[in-house]
Short mmCIF file of C-alpha atoms in Angstrom, two decimals:
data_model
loop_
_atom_site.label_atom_id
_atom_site.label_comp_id
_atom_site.label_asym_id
_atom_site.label_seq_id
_atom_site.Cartn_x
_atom_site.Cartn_y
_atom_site.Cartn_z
CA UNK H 673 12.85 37.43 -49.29
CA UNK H 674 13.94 33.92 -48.23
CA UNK H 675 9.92 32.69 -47.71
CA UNK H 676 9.22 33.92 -51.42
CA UNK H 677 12.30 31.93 -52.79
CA UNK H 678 10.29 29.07 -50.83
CA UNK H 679 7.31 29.09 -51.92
CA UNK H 680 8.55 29.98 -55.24
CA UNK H 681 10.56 26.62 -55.66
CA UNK H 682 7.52 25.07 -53.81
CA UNK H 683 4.98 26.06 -56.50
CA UNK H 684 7.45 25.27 -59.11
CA UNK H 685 8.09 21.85 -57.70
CA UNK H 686 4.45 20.61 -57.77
CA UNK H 687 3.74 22.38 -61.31
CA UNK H 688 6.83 19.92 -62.59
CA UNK H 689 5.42 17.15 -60.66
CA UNK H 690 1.59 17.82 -62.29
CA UNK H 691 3.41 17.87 -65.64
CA UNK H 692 5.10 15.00 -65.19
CA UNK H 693 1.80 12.89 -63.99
CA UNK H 694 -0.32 14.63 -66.95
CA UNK H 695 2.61 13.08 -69.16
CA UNK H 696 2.58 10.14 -67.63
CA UNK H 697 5.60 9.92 -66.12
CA UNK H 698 4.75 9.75 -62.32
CA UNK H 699 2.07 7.63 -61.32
CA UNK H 700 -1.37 9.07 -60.64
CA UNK H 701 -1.21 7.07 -57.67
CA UNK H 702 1.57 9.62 -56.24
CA UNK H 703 -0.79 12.50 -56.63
CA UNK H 704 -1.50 12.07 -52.73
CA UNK H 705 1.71 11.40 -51.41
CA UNK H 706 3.14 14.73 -53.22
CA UNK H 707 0.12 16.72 -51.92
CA UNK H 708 -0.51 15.38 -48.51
CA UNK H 709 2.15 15.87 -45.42
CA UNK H 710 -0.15 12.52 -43.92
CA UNK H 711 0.41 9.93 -46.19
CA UNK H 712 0.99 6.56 -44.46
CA UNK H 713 4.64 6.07 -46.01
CA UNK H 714 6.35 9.60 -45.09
CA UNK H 715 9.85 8.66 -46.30
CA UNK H 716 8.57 7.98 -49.61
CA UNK H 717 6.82 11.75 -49.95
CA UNK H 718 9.57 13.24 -48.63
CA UNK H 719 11.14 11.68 -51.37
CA UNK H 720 9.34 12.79 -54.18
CA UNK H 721 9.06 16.24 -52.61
CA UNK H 722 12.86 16.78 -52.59
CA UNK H 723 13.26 14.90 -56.26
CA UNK H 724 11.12 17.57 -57.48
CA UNK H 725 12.24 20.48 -55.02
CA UNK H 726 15.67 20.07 -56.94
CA UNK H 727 14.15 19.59 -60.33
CA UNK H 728 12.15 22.89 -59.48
CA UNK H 729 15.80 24.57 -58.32
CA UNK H 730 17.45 23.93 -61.19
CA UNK H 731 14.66 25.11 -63.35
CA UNK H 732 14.01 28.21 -61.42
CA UNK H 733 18.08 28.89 -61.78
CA UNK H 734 18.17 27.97 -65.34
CA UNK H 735 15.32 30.73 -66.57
CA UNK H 736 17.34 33.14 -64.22
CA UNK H 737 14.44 33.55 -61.28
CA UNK H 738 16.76 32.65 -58.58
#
């Protein structure tokens, strides 16, 4: 139960961070640093994964999924 809530919040998380480059709020430019685990600035992914893993927790509580 605890890897589904996971990977739920994890799909949600990159769906809000897709929106939110389609929009243009985020920077194309991120687009690799959200996706990749390699990037050459970790810190700043790991970043802007747990920016959008809360955004994605919130969401996910908010429409009653978790």
């Amino acid at each position: 139960m605890v890897v589904m809530t996971d990977i739920l919040i994890e799909e949600a998380a990159k769906a809000i961070f897709y929106r939110d480059m389609v929009d243009g709020i985020v920077d194309a430019g991120w687009y690799d640093i959200r996706t990749f685990e390699t990037e050459p600035n970790v810190s700043t992914g790991e970043r802007i994964r747990a920016k959008y893993k809360q955004k994605a927790v919130e969401y996910l509580k908010f429409i009653g999924a978790i």
